[in-house]
Amino acid sequence: MDPFNQIWESSRTNDYSWGYPAVVWAGVGVLIALSLIRHNVLRRILKVIAIGGLVMTATQWSSSEIEEKWRIRAEWADTHPAEMTEQGYEALTVDGANRTLGPLIYGFQAGLIFVGVAAVLFVIRLAIRKQPMKPLVEAPPEIETEVATDLHTSDNPYHPPADSA
């Protein structure tokens, strides 16, 4: 493997590579924590705001990672012109779509992950809410009362039944 291909492969992991996965995992944790809020409207608003902010942060981190990858490659090519081939120079200039679309694709992927996690948490919350709650203390058995069945009744609907005492 020539030196440029080594730099090409090694630049895929750089100082910013940890940011995107960290944002995704932290976002999952934030969404789980927000699921503990009891007030429905507040919880939903905070989740929408969190998802929006997390998607922007994930997009920014992926953009930084991609820019750093291309900076490393270009810097190496500038400092080692004797080792560069025509294919190497072409590879440095042809893949501009990666710089433009890469962050958007990663941001969309993060958005799908966050919306998916929020949907799963919503389903779990519904399942938990529909389960009947067990009482902490058993209620005493009901006291049976005697009901009088031989009460004198009147045909007059305004007349209360007579007491047969």
mmCIF file of C-alpha atoms in Angstrom, residues 9-23 61-62 64-66 68-69 72 106:
data_model
loop_
_atom_site.group_PDB
_atom_site.id
_atom_site.type_symbol
_atom_site.label_atom_id
_atom_site.label_comp_id
_atom_site.label_asym_id
_atom_site.label_seq_id
_atom_site.Cartn_x
_atom_site.Cartn_y
_atom_site.Cartn_z
ATOM 1 C CA GLU A 9 -7.389 5.216 5.291
ATOM 2 C CA SER A 10 -5.928 6.531 8.541
ATOM 3 C CA SER A 11 -7.588 9.943 8.115
ATOM 4 C CA ARG A 12 -11.029 8.322 8.348
ATOM 5 C CA THR A 13 -10.535 8.252 12.109
ATOM 6 C CA ASN A 14 -9.382 11.616 13.430
ATOM 7 C CA ASP A 15 -9.709 13.944 16.420
ATOM 8 C CA TYR A 16 -13.403 14.576 15.702
ATOM 9 C CA SER A 17 -14.456 10.965 15.142
ATOM 10 C CA TRP A 18 -15.689 10.508 18.691
ATOM 11 C CA GLY A 19 -18.190 13.394 18.548
ATOM 12 C CA TYR A 20 -20.964 11.956 16.397
ATOM 13 C CA PRO A 21 -21.342 8.665 18.325
ATOM 14 C CA ALA A 22 -21.143 10.582 21.603
ATOM 15 C CA VAL A 23 -23.982 12.884 20.540
ATOM 16 C CA TRP A 61 -19.823 16.968 14.606
ATOM 17 C CA SER A 62 -20.011 14.895 11.428
ATOM 18 C CA SER A 64 -16.120 18.654 11.569
ATOM 19 C CA GLU A 65 -15.016 15.041 11.242
ATOM 20 C CA ILE A 66 -15.326 15.080 7.442
ATOM 21 C CA GLU A 68 -10.700 17.234 9.300
ATOM 22 C CA LYS A 69 -10.393 14.045 7.234
ATOM 23 C CA ILE A 72 -5.349 15.784 6.699
ATOM 24 C CA TYR A 106 -25.267 11.781 9.088
#
